[in-house]
XYZ file of C-alpha atoms in Angstrom:
365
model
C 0.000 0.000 0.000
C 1.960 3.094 -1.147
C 1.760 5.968 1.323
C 1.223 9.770 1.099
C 1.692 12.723 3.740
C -0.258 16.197 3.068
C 1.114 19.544 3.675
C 0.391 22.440 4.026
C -3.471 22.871 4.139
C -5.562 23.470 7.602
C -5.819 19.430 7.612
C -8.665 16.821 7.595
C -11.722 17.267 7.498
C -11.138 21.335 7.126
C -13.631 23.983 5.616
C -11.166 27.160 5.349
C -10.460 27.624 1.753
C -9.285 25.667 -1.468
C -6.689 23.581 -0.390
C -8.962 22.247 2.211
C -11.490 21.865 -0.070
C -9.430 19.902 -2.418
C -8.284 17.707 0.383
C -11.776 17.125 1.229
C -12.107 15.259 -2.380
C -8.605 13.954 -2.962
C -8.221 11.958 0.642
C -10.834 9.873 0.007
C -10.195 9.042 -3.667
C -6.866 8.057 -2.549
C -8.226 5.780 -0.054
C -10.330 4.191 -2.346
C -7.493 3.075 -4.915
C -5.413 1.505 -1.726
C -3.096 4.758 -0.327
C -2.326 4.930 2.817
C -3.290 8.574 3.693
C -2.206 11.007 6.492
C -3.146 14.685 6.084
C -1.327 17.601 8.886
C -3.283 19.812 10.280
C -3.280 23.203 12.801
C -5.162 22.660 15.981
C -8.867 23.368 16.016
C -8.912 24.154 12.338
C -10.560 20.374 11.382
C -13.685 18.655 12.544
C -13.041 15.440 13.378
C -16.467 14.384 14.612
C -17.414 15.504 10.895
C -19.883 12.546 9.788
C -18.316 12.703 6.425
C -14.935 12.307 7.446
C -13.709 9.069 5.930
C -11.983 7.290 8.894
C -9.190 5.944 6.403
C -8.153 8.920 6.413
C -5.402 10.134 9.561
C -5.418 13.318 10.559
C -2.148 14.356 12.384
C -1.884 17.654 13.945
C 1.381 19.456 14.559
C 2.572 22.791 16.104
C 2.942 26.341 15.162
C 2.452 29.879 15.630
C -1.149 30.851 14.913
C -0.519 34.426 13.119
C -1.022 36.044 9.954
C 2.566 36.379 8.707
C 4.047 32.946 10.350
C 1.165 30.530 10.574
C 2.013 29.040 7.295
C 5.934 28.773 7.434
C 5.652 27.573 10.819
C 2.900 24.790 10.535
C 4.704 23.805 7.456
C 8.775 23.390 9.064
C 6.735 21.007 11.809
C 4.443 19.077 9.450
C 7.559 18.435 7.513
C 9.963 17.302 9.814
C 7.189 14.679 11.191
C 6.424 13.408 7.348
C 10.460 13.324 7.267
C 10.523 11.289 10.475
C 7.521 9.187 9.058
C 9.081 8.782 5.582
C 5.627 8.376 3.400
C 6.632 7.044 0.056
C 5.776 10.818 -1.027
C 4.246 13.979 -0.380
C 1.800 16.367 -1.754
C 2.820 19.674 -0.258
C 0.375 22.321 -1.451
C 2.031 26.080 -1.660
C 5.550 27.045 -2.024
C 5.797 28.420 0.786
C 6.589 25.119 1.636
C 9.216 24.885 -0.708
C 11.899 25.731 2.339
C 11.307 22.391 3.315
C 11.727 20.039 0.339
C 15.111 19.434 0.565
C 14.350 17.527 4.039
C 12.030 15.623 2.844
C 14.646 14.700 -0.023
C 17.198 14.358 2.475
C 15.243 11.048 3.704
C 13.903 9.926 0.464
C 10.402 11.518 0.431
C 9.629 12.934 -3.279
C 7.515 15.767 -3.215
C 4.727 16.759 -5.554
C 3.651 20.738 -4.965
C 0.656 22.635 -5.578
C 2.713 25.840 -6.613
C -0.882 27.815 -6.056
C -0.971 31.429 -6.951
C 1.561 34.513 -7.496
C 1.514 35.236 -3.720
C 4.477 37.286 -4.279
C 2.180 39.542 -5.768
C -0.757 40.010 -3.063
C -1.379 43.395 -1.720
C -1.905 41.668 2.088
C 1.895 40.662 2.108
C 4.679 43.406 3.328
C 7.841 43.157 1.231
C 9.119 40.812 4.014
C 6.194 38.282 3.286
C 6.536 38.834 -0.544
C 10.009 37.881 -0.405
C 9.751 35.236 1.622
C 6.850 33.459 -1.335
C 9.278 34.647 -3.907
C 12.799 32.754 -2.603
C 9.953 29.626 -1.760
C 8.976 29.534 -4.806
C 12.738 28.938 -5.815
C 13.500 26.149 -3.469
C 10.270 24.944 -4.989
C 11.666 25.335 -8.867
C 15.134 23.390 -7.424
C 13.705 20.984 -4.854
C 10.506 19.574 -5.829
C 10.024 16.358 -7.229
C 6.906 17.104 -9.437
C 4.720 20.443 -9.704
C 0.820 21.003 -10.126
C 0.088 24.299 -11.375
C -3.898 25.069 -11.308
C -4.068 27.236 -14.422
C -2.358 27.872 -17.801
C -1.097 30.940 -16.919
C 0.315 29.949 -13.652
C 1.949 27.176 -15.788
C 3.340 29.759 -18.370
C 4.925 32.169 -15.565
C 7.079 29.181 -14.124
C 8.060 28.036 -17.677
C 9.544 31.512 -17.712
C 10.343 32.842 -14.724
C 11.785 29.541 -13.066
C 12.539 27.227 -16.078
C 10.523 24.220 -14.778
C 7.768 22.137 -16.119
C 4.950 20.541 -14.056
C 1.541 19.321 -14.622
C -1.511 21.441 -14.852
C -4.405 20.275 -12.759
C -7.194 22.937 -11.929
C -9.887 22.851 -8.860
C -13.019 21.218 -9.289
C -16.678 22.040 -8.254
C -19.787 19.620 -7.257
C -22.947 20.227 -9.357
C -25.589 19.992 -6.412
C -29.304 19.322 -6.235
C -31.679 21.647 -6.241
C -31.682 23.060 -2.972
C -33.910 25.254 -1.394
C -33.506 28.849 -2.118
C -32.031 30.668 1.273
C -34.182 32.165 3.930
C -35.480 35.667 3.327
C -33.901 35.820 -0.317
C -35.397 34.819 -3.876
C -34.559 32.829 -6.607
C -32.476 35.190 -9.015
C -33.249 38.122 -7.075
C -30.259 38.898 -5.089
C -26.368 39.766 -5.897
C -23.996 37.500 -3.861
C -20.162 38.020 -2.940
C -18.089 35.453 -1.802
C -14.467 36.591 -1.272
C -11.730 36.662 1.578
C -11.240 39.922 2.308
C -7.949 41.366 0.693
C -7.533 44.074 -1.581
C -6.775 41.992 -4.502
C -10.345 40.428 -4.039
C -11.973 43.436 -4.891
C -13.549 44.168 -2.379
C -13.077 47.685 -1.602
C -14.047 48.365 -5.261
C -17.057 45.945 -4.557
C -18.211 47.450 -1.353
C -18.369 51.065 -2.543
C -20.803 49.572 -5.127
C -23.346 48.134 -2.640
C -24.982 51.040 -1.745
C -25.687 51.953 -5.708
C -27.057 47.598 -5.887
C -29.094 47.610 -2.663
C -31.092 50.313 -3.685
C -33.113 47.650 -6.206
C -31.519 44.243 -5.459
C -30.672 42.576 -2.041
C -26.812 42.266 -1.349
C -25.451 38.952 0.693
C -21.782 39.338 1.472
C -19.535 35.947 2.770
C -16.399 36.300 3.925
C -14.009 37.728 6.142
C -10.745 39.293 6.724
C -9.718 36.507 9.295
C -7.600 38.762 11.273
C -10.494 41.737 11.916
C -9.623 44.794 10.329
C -11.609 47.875 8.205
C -12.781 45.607 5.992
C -14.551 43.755 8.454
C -15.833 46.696 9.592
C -16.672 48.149 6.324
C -18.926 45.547 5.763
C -20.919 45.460 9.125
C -21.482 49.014 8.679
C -23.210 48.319 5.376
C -24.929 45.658 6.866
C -26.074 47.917 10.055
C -27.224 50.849 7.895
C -29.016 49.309 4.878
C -31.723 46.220 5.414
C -31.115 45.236 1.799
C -27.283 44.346 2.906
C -26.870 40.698 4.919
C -22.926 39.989 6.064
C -22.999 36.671 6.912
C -19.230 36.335 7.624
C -17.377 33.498 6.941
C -19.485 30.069 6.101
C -19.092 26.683 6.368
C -21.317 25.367 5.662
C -21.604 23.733 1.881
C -24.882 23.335 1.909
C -25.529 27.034 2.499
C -22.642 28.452 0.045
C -24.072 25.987 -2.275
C -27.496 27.162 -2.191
C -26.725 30.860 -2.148
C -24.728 30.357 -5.521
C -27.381 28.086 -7.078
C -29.823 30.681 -6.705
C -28.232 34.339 -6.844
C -29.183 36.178 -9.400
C -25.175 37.385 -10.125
C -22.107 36.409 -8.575
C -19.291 38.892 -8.447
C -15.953 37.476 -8.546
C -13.162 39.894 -7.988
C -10.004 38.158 -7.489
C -7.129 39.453 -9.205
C -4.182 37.429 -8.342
C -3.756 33.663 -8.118
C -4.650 30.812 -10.946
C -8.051 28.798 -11.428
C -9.996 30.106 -8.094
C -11.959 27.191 -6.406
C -15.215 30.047 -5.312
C -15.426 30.365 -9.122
C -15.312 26.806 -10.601
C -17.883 25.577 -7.292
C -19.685 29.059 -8.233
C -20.028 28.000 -12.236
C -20.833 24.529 -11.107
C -23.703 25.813 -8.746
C -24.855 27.539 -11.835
C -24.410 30.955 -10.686
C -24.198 33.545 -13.776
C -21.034 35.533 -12.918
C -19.473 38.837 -13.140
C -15.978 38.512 -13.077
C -13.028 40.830 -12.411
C -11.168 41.049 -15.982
C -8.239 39.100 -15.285
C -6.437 36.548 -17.671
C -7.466 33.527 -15.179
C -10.976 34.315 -15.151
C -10.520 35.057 -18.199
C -9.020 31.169 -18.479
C -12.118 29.636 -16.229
C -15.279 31.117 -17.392
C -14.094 30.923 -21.211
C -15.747 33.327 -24.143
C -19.805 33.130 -22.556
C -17.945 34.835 -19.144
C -18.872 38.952 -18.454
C -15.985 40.491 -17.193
C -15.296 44.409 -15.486
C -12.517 46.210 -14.310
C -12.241 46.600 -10.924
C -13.762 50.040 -10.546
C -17.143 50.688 -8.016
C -19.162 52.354 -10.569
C -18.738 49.735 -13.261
C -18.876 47.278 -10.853
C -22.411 48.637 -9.896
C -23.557 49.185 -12.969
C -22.959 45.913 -14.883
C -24.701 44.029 -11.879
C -27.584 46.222 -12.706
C -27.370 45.751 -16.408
C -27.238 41.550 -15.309
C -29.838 41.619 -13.097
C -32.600 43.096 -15.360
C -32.340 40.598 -18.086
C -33.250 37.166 -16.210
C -33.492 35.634 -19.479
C -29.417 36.247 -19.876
C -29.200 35.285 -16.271
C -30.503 31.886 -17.622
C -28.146 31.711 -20.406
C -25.253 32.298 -18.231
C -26.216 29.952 -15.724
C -26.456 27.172 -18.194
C -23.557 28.225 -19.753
C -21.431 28.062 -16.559
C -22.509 24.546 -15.494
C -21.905 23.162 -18.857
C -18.088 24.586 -18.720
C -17.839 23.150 -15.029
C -18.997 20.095 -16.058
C -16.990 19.189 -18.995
C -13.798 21.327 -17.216
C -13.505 20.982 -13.595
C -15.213 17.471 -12.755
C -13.937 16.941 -9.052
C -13.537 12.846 -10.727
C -11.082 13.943 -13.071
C -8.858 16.345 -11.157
C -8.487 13.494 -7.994
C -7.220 11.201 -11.262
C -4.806 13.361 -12.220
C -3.413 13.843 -8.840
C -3.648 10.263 -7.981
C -1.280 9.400 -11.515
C 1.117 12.006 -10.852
C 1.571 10.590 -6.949
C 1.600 7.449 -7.966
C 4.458 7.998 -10.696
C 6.334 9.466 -8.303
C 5.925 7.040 -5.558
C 7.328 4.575 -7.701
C 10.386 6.529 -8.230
């Protein structure tokens, strides 16, 4: 039974953000075709009286300083030196970040496998401390790693260049659900939904300023969070406080809920900026949600020629939403239009496949 350590998300069974997400999926698939599969985690951050937590699957938690700026690096140098200890016949270590690390895990004949994820080296949230820190990662990652997984083209093109390496491109996937029940209070196709981590490169300063102009016909729901508190945070309880049409529901965890309130918005702004194929848009498009998308060359990449894109400014912002929401007949178009994509694209079946192979290969190494 060939074995495989995880690092470098929240662990198992964890609802943060796309890593987690993808973990969620890929754990059990590996299960299933005879892995032996241990997944490190941060304390508190997994639930492991979750009902669908596969029990195949061990969850080994580590230590680490719980902060903005260290949380990653540190959770990551402990993770690895247990998986080093451990010796798993390989690792999937998912952002460079990591990439400090690999040559320990070489050291004791662990080949790694890294989900490269985004630029970070480019997010507004990181000092130029933190950006440097992703940046010389990211070349311990280009020299040490043992296979890479890059979740868009572009990603994939800006390491061919910038770093000289080669790796595998394997995007996010998204679950088509049911038809669920539309969410308490709102209608079907009659309310404007934003689903975004707080950070500037989310757009969500840009998308905040347009609320007011939106919420004067439509209802607003806002999900998300900074993480850390900050004006952001506060920005958005204030439009929440003063205007009835505005809910903040802060972060959720709940799929079924996210689910619903994609299957059934009426538009779903995207605004992300920096990073590859975003996992909020693929489950989005998969929900069916018609989407209005920053104008970036990754969303660009996702939502292919049928996507509606704007620049990142609050009055065009607020007026294509408007324009979208008073044609439900386009609404319709888009939504079909964005399943179909997910469908054929970013089938959750495929993606654990490709990750399994590419393990597997190097496992056997």
């Amino acid at each position: 039974m060939p074995s495989v350590a995880v690092i470098g998300t929240r662990g198992y069974p964890s609802y943060y953000g796309g890593f987690e997400t993808a973990i969620r999926k890929l754990a059990p698939y590996l299960a299933d075709n005879g892995w032996d599969v241990t997944v490190y985690g941060r304390p508190g951050s997994t639930r492991l009286d979750d009902p669908d937590k596969d029990g195949r699957v061990t969850t080994r938690i580590t230590k680490g300083l719980e902060s903005k700026s260290l949380s990653t690096l540190s959770y990551g140098l402990s993770s690895s030196f247990d998986a080093a200890r451990h010796r798993p016949d390989v690792a999937l270590v998912m952002n460079v970040a990591n990439g400090f690390y690999l040559p320990l895990l070489r050291s004791r004949g662990v080949p790694s496998l890294v989900n490269v994820d985004g630029l970070e080296w480019e997010r507004a949230k990181w000092g130029p401390r933190a950006r440097q820190v992703f940046r010389t990662g990211a070349r311990f990652t280009a020299k040490w790693a043992s296979g890479l997984v890059f979740d868009a083209r572009a990603i994939e093109s800006h390491w061919n260049e910038h770093f000289g390496v080669e790796g595998r491109f394997i995007p996010y996937g998204g679950d088509v659900p049911p038809m669920m029940r539309v969410p308490e209070g709102l209608t079907h196709r009659g309310y404007v939904l934003i689903v975004a981590r707080f950070v500037p490169e989310n757009s969500v300063p840009e998308f905040f300023q347009a609320v007011p102009a939106i919420a004067a016909k439509y209802p607003v729901v806002i999900v998300g969070s900074a993480g850390y508190g900050g004006e952001l945070d506060a920005t958005a309880a204030d439009l929440a406080a003063t205007n009835p049409s505005v809910s903040w529901l802060g972060h959720v965890s709940d799929d079924g809920l996210l689910l619903s309130l994609w299957q059934h918005a009426g538009v779903y702004f995207h605004g992300h900026s920096v990073g590859g194929t975003n996992p909020a848009l693929v489950q989005a498009m998969a929900a069916g949600a018609p989407v209005l998308a920053r104008d970036t060359v990754y969303n660009r990449e996702v939502l292919g020629q049928n996507g509606v894109f704007v620049k990142a400014d609050p009055d065009s912002i607020a007026t294509s939403v408007l324009q979208m929401m008073s044609n439900a007949r386009a609404l319709d178009t888009a939504s079909k239009a964005n399943l179909g994509r997910a469908e054929k694209h970013y089938a959750w079946a495929d993606i654990c496949g490709s990750y399994e192979e590419s393990l597997r290969m190097l496992a056997a190494c």
